Short mmCIF file of C-alpha atoms in Angstrom, two decimals:
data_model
loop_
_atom_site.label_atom_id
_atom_site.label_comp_id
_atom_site.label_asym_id
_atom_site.label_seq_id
_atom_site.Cartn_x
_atom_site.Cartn_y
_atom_site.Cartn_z
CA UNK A 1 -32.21 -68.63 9.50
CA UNK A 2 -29.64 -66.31 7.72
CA UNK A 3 -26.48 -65.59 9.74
CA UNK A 4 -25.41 -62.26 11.23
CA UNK A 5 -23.05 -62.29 8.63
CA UNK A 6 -24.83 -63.03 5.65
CA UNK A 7 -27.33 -60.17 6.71
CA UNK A 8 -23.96 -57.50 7.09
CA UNK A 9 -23.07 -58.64 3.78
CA UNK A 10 -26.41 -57.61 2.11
CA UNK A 11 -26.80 -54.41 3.76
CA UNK A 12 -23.38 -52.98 3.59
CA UNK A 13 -23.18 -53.74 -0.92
CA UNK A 14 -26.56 -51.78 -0.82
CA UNK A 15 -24.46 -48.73 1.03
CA UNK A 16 -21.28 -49.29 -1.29
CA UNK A 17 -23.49 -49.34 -3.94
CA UNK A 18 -24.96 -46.37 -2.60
CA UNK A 19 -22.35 -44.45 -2.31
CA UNK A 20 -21.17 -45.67 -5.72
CA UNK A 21 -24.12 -43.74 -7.43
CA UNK A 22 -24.19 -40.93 -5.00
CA UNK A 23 -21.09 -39.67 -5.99
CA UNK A 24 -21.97 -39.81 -9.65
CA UNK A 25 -25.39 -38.85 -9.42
CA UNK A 26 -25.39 -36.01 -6.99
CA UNK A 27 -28.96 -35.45 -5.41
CA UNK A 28 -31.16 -37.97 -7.83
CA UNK A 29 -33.61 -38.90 -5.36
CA UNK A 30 -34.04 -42.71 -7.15
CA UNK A 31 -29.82 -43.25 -6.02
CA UNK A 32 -31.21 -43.19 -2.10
CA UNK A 33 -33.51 -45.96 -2.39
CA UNK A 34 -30.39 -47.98 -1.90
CA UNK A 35 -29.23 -46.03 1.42
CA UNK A 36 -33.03 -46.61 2.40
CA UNK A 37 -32.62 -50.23 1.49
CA UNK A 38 -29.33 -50.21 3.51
CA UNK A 39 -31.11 -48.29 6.26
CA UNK A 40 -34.10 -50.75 6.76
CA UNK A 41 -31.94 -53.75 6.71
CA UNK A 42 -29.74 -52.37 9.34
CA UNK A 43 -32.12 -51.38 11.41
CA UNK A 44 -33.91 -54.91 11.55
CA UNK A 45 -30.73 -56.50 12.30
CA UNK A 46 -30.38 -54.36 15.38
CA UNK A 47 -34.16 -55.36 16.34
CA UNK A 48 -34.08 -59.15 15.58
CA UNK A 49 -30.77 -59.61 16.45
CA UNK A 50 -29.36 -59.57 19.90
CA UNK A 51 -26.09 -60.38 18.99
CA UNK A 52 -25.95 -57.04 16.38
CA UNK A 53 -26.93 -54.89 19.33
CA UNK A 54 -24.32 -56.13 21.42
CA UNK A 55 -21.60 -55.74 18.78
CA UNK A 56 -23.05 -51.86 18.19
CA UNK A 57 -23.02 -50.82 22.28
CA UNK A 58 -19.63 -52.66 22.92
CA UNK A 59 -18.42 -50.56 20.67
CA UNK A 60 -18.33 -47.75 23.18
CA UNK A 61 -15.52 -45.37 21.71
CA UNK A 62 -17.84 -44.67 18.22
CA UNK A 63 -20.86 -44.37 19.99
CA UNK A 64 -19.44 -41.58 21.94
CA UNK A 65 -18.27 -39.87 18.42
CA UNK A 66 -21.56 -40.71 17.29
CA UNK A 67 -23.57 -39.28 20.09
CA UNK A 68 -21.70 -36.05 19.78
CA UNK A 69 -22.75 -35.38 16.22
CA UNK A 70 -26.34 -36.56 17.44
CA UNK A 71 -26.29 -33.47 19.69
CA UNK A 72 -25.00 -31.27 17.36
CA UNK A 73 -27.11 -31.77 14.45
CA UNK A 74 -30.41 -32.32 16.91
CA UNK A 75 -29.76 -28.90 18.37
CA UNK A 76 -29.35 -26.80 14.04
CA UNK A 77 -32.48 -29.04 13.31
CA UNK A 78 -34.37 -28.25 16.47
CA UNK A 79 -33.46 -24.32 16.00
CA UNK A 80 -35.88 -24.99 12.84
CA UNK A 81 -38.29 -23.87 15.86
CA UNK A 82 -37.11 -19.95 16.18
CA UNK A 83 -36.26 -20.37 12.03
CA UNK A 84 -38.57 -17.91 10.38
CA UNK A 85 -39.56 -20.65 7.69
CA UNK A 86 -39.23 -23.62 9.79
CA UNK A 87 -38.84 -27.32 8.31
CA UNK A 88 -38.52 -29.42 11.66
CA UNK A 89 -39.85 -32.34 10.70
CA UNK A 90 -37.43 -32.96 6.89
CA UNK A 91 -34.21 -31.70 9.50
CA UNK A 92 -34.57 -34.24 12.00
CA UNK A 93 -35.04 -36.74 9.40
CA UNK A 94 -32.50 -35.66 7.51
CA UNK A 95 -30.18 -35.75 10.70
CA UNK A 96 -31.14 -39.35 11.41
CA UNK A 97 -30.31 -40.31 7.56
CA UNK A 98 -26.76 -38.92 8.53
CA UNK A 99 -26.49 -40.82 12.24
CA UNK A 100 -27.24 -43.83 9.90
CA UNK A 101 -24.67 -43.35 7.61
CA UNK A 102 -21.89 -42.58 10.61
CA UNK A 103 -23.36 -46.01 11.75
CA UNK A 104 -23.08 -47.94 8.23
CA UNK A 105 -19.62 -46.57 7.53
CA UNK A 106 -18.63 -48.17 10.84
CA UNK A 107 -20.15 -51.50 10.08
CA UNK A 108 -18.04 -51.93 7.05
CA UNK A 109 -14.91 -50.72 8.72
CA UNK A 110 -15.82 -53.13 11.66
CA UNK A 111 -16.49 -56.07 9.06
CA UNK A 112 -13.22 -55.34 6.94
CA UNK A 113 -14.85 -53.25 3.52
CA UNK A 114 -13.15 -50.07 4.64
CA UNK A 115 -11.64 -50.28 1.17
CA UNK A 116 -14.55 -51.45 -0.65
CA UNK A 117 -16.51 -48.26 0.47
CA UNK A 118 -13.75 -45.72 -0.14
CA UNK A 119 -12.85 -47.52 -3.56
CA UNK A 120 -16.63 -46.72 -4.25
CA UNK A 121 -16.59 -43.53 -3.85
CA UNK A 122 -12.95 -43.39 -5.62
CA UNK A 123 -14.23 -44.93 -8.48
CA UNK A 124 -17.22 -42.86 -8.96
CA UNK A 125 -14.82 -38.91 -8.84
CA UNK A 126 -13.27 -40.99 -11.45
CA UNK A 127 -16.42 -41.60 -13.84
CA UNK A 128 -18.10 -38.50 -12.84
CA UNK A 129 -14.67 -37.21 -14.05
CA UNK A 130 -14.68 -38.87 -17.16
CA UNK A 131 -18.42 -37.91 -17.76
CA UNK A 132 -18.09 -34.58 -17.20
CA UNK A 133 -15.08 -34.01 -19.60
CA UNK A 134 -17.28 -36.08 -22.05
CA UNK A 135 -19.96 -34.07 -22.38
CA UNK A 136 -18.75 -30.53 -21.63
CA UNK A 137 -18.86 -27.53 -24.67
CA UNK A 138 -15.39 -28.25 -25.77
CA UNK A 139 -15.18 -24.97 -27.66
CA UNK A 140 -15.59 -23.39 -24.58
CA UNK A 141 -13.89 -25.90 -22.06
CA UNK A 142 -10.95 -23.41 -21.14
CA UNK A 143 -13.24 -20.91 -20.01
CA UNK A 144 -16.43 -22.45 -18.68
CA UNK A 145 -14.94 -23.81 -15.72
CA UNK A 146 -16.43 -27.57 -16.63
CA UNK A 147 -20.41 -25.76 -16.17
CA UNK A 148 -23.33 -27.56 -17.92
CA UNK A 149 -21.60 -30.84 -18.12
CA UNK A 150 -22.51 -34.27 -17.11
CA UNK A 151 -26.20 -32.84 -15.70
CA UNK A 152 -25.94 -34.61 -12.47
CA UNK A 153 -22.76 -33.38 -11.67
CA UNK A 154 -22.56 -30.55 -8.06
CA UNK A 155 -24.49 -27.73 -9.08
CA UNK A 156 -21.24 -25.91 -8.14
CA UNK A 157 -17.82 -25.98 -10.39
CA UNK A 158 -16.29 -25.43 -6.61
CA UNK A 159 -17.87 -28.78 -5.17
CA UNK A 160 -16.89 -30.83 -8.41
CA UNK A 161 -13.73 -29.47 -7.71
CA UNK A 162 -14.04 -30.73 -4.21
CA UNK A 163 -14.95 -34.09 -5.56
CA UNK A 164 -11.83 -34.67 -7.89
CA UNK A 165 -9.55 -33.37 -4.58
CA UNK A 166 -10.83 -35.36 -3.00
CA UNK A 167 -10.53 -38.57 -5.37
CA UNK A 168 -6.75 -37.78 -5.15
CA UNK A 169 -6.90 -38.40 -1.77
CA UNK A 170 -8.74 -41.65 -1.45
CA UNK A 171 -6.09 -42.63 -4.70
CA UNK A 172 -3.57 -42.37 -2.04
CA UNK A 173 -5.13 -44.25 0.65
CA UNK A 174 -5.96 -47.25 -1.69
CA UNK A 175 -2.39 -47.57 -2.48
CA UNK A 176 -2.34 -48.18 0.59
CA UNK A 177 -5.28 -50.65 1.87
CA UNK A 178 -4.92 -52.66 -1.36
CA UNK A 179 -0.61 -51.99 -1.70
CA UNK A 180 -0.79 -51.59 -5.01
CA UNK A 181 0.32 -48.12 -7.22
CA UNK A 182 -2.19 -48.56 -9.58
CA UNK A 183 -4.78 -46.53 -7.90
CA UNK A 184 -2.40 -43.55 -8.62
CA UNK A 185 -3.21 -43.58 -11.98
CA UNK A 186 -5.97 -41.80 -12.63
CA UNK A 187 -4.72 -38.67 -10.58
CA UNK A 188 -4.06 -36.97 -13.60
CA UNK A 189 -7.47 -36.84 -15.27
CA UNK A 190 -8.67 -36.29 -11.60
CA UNK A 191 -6.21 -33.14 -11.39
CA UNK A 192 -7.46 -31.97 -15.10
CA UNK A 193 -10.77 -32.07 -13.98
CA UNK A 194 -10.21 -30.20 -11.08
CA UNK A 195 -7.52 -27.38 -12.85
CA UNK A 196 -10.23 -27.41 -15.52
CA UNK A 197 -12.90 -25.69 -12.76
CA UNK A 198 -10.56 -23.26 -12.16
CA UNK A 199 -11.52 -23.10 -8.56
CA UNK A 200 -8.81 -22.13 -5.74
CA UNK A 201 -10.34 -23.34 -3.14
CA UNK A 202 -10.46 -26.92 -3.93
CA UNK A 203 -6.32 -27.18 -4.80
CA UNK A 204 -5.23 -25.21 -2.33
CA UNK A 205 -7.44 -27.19 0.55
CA UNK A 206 -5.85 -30.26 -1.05
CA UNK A 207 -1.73 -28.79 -1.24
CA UNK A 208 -2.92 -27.32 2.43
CA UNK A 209 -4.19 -30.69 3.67
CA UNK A 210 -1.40 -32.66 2.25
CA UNK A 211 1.46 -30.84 3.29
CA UNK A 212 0.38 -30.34 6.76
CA UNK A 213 -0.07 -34.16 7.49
CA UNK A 214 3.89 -35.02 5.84
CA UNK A 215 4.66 -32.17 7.78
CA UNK A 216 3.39 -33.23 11.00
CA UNK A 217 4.52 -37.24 10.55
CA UNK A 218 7.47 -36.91 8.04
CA UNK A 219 7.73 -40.58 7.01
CA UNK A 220 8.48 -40.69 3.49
CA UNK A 221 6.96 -43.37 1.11
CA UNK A 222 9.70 -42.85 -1.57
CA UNK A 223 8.20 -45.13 -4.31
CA UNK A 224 4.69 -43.36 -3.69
CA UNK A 225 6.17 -39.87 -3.29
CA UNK A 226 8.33 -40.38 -6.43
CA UNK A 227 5.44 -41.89 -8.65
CA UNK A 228 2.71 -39.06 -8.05
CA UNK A 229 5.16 -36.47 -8.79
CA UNK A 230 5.91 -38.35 -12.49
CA UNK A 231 1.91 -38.21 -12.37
CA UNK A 232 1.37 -34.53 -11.58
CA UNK A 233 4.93 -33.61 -13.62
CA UNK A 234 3.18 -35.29 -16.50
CA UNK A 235 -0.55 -33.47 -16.05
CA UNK A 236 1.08 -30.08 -16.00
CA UNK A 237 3.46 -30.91 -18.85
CA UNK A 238 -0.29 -31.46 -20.85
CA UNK A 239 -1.70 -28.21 -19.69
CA UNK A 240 1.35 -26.30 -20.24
CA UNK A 241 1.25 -28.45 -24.53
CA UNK A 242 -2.51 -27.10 -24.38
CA UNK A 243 -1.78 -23.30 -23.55
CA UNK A 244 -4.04 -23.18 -20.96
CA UNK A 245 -1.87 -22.82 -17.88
CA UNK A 246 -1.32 -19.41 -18.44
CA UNK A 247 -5.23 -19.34 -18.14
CA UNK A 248 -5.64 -20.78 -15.09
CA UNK A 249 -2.62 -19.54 -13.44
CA UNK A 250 -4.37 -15.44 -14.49
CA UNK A 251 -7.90 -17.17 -13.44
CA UNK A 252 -5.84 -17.74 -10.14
CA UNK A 253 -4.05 -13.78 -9.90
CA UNK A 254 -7.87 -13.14 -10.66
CA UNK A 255 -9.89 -14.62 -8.70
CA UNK A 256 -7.12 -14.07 -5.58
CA UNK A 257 -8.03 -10.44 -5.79
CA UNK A 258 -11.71 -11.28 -5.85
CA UNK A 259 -11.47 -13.32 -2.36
CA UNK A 260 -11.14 -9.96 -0.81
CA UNK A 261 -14.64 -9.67 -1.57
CA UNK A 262 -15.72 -12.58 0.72
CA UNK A 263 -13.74 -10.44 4.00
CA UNK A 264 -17.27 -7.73 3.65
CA UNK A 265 -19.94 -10.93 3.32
CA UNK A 266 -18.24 -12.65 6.35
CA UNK A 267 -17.82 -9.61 7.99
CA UNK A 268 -21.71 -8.79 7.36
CA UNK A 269 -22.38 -12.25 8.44
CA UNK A 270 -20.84 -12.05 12.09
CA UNK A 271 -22.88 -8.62 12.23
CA UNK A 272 -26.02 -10.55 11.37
CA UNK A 273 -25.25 -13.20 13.96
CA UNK A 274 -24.04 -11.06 16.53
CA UNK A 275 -27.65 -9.89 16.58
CA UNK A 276 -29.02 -13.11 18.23
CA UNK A 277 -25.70 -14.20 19.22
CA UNK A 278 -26.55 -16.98 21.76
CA UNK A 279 -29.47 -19.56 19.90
CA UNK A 280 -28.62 -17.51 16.77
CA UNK A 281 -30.93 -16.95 14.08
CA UNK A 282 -32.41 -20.68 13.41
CA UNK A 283 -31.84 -23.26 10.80
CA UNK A 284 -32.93 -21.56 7.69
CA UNK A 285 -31.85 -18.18 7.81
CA UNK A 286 -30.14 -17.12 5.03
CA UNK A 287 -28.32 -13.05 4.15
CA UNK A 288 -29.56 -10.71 2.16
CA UNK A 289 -26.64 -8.94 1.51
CA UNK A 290 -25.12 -6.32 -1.51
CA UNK A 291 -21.02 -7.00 -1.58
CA UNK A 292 -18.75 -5.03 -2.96
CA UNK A 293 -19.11 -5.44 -7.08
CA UNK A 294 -23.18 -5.53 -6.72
CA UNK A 295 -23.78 -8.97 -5.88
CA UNK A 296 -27.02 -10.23 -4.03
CA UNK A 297 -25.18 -12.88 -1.45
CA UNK A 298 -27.21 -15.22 0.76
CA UNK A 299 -24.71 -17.72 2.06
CA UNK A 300 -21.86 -17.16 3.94
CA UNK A 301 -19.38 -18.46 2.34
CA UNK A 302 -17.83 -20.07 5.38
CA UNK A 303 -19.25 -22.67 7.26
CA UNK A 304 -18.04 -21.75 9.94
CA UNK A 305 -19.81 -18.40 10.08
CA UNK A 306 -22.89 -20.50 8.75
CA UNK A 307 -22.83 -21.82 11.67
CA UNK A 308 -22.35 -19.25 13.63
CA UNK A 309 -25.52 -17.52 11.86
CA UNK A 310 -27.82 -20.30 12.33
CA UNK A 311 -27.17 -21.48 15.72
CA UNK A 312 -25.20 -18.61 17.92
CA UNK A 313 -22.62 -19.70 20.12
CA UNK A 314 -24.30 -22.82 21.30
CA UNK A 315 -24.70 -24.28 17.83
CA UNK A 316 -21.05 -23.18 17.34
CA UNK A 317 -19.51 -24.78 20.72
CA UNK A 318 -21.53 -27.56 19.11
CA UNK A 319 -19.80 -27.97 15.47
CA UNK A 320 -16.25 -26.86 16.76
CA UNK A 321 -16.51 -29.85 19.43
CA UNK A 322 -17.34 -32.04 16.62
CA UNK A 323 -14.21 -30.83 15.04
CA UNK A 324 -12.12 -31.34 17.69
CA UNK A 325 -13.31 -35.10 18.44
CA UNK A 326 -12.76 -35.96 14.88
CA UNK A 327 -9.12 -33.91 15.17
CA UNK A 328 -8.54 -36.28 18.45
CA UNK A 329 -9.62 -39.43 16.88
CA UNK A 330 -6.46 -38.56 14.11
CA UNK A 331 -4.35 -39.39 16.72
CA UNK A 332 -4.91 -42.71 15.84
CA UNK A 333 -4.49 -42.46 12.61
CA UNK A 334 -1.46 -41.30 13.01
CA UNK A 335 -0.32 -43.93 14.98
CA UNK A 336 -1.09 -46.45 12.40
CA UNK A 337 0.53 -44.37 9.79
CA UNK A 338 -2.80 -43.45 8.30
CA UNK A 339 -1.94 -40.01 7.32
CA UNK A 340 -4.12 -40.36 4.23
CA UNK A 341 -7.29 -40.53 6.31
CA UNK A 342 -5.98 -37.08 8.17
CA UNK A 343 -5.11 -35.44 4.88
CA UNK A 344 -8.88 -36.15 3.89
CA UNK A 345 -10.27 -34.41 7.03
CA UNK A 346 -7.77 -31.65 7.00
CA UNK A 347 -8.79 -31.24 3.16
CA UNK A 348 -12.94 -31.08 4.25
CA UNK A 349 -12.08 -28.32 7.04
CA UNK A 350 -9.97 -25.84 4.76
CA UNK A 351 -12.36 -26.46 1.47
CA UNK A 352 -15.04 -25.35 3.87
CA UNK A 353 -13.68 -22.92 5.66
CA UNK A 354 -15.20 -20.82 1.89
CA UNK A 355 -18.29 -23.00 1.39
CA UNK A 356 -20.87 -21.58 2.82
CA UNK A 357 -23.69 -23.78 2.19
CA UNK A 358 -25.14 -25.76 5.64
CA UNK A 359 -24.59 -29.41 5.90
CA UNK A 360 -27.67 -30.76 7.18
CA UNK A 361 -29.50 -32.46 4.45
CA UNK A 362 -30.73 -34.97 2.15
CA UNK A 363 -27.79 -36.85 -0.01
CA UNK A 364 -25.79 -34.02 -1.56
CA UNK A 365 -21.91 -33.17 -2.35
CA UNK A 366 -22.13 -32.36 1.82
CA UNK A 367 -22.27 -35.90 2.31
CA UNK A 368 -19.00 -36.63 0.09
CA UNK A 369 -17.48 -33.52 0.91
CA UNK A 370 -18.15 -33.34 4.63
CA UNK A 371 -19.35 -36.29 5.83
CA UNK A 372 -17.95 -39.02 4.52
CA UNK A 373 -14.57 -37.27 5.61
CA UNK A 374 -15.33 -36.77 8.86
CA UNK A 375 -16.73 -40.27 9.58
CA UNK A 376 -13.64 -41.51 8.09
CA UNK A 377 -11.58 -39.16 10.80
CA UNK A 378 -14.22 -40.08 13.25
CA UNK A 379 -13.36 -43.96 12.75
CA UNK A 380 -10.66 -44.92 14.32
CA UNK A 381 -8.70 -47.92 13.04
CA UNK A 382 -9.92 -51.52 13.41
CA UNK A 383 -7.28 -54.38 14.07
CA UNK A 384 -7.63 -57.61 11.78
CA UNK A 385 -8.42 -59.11 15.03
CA UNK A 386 -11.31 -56.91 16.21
CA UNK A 387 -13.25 -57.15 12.58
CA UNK A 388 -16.46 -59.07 12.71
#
């Protein structure tokens, strides 16, 4: 009879592999037969396996993290039942997929592929990076903001811009797990691709995030600290050659006096709430709101308020206390000196702090741009000892 081990092995290069294509292939329904794969395979090993369930309930501090995002994303998917278009059934599936994948991360931490599954997802910023500058209109490049790309690309320049922040990141924390440099090297192409969206929110979540967590720990990494400022040096030296740093940096002056605009929308959308302010207005409520230059908005543009909207103060209590378990559990980070793993949650919270769309869902750029961060936060560090 295959081994415990032999049977963690399978299902955990069917999630890495998963998350692989995921990243690349943002919402192609074919890309989750692997999670489901992963999924099924998991599952049986806790039901045939005595010694799998007994690893997963010993491990008492995760299952509390994990039961508190149970509540909270039971309780949005349940409000599907005062929703005026309800979809109860596809949200409390969808919240299960998600429980699974909080579970699945933790199985790879526990059995040592940390790195395998962030290098996955690493890898595929980078050749969604390399696609997407590949096929773009390259007459029109400096001005489309990287649209109509690679096809399966985020539907939004913002999230792809999210993506290639975020690839920065997990550069870092490679160097790291694998102590090696070469993972910073394709930070530039990652930072064209995500000056080339010309989207504020993205860099300035990822200067926020990072400068906050050296702030907080100053312990300096010289050689790393001196070889992704040659990197970044170098990447602006390129836009600067290719004139179009003067467009972006106006795109920036631009669209800073444009953010003004999103002060009415979230100001309409605590209005909204404040109308059913307790259970708030169910899962699929959406606004129907005329800002200030014409536009028809129906997000929020803040998930916060988002969630605020959808779930009144109950469903908010619910999300800021998964917040602040996940800001808790950095402690521990910290203590290891895993600051990049505190940067990447930091990064999540401030990118969405203007993203507006909800989080509950099938595979999408929420489960890259939320989740995966906040599972990483939510994991707290394994000793070589402890892996199984």
């Amino acid at each position: 009879m295959m081994s415990l081990v032999k049977w963690k092995k399978i299902y955990l290069s069917f999630f890495i592999f998963f998350i692989l294509m995921s990243t690349i292939f943002c919402g192609v329904s074919r890309v989750n037969i692997s999670f489901h794969i992963a999924l099924s395979l998991f599952l049986l090993t806790l039901i045939f396996s005595s010694q799998a369930r007994n690893q997963f309930l010993q491990d008492k501090i995760y299952l509390y993290s994990l039961a508190t995002v149970a509540v909270f994303v039971i309780y949005y998917s349940l409000s599907n039942l005062w929703s005026t278009s309800p979809h109860l059934s596809s949200s409390l599936t969808h919240s299960f997929y998600l429980l699974v994948l909080m579970a699945l991360y933790r199985q790879a931490e526990l059995a040592g592929y940390k790195k395998y599954v962030i290098t996955a997802v690493w890898l595929g910023t980078i050749i969604l990076a390399v696609l997407t500058l590949t096929l773009v209109d390259k007459s029109h490049i400096f001005h489309s903001r990287l649209r109509d790309g690679f096809p399966w690309s985020p539907d939004n320049v913002i999230d792809l811009g999210g993506y290639m922040a975020l690839g920065i990141l997990f550069s870092v924390l490679l160097v790291r797990e694998f102590k090696s440099l070469w993972f910073l090297v394709p930070i530039p192409l990652l930072l064209l691709c995500l000056i080339l969206t010309q989207s504020r929110g993205p860099l300035m979540a990822l200067v926020a995030a990072s400068v906050v967590t050296a702030v907080l720990r100053p312990k300096w990494n010289i050689k790393l600290l001196a070889a992704i400022s040659l990197l970044i040096v170098a990447a602006v030296g390129l836009l600067y050659a290719s004139g179009f740093l003067d467009t972006f940096i106006n795109r920036i002056d631009s669209s800073y006096q444009q953010s003004f605009i999103r002060f009415g929308i979230w100001e309409h959308a605590y209005d909204v709430a404040m109308q059913k302010p307790i259970f708030g207005w169910g899962f699929e409520k959406e606004l129907a709101f005329v800002n200030s230059i014409g536009q028809h908005v129906t997000t929020t543009h803040s998930l916060y308020f988002a969630a605020l909207l959808k779930g009144g103060i109950v469903g908010f209590v619910l999300f800021v206390s998964v917040i602040g378990l996940a800001l808790w559990r950095c402690k521990q980070h910290f203590a290891l000196n895993q600051k990049a793993e505190v940067a990447i949650w930091l990064f999540s919270l401030i990118f969405y702090s203007t993203q507006g769309m909800f989080i509950i869902s099938n595979p999408r750029e929420y489960w890259v741009l939320f989740w995966l961060p906040l599972i990483i936060a939510m994991s707290t560090p394994v000793s070589k000892s402890a892996q199984r």
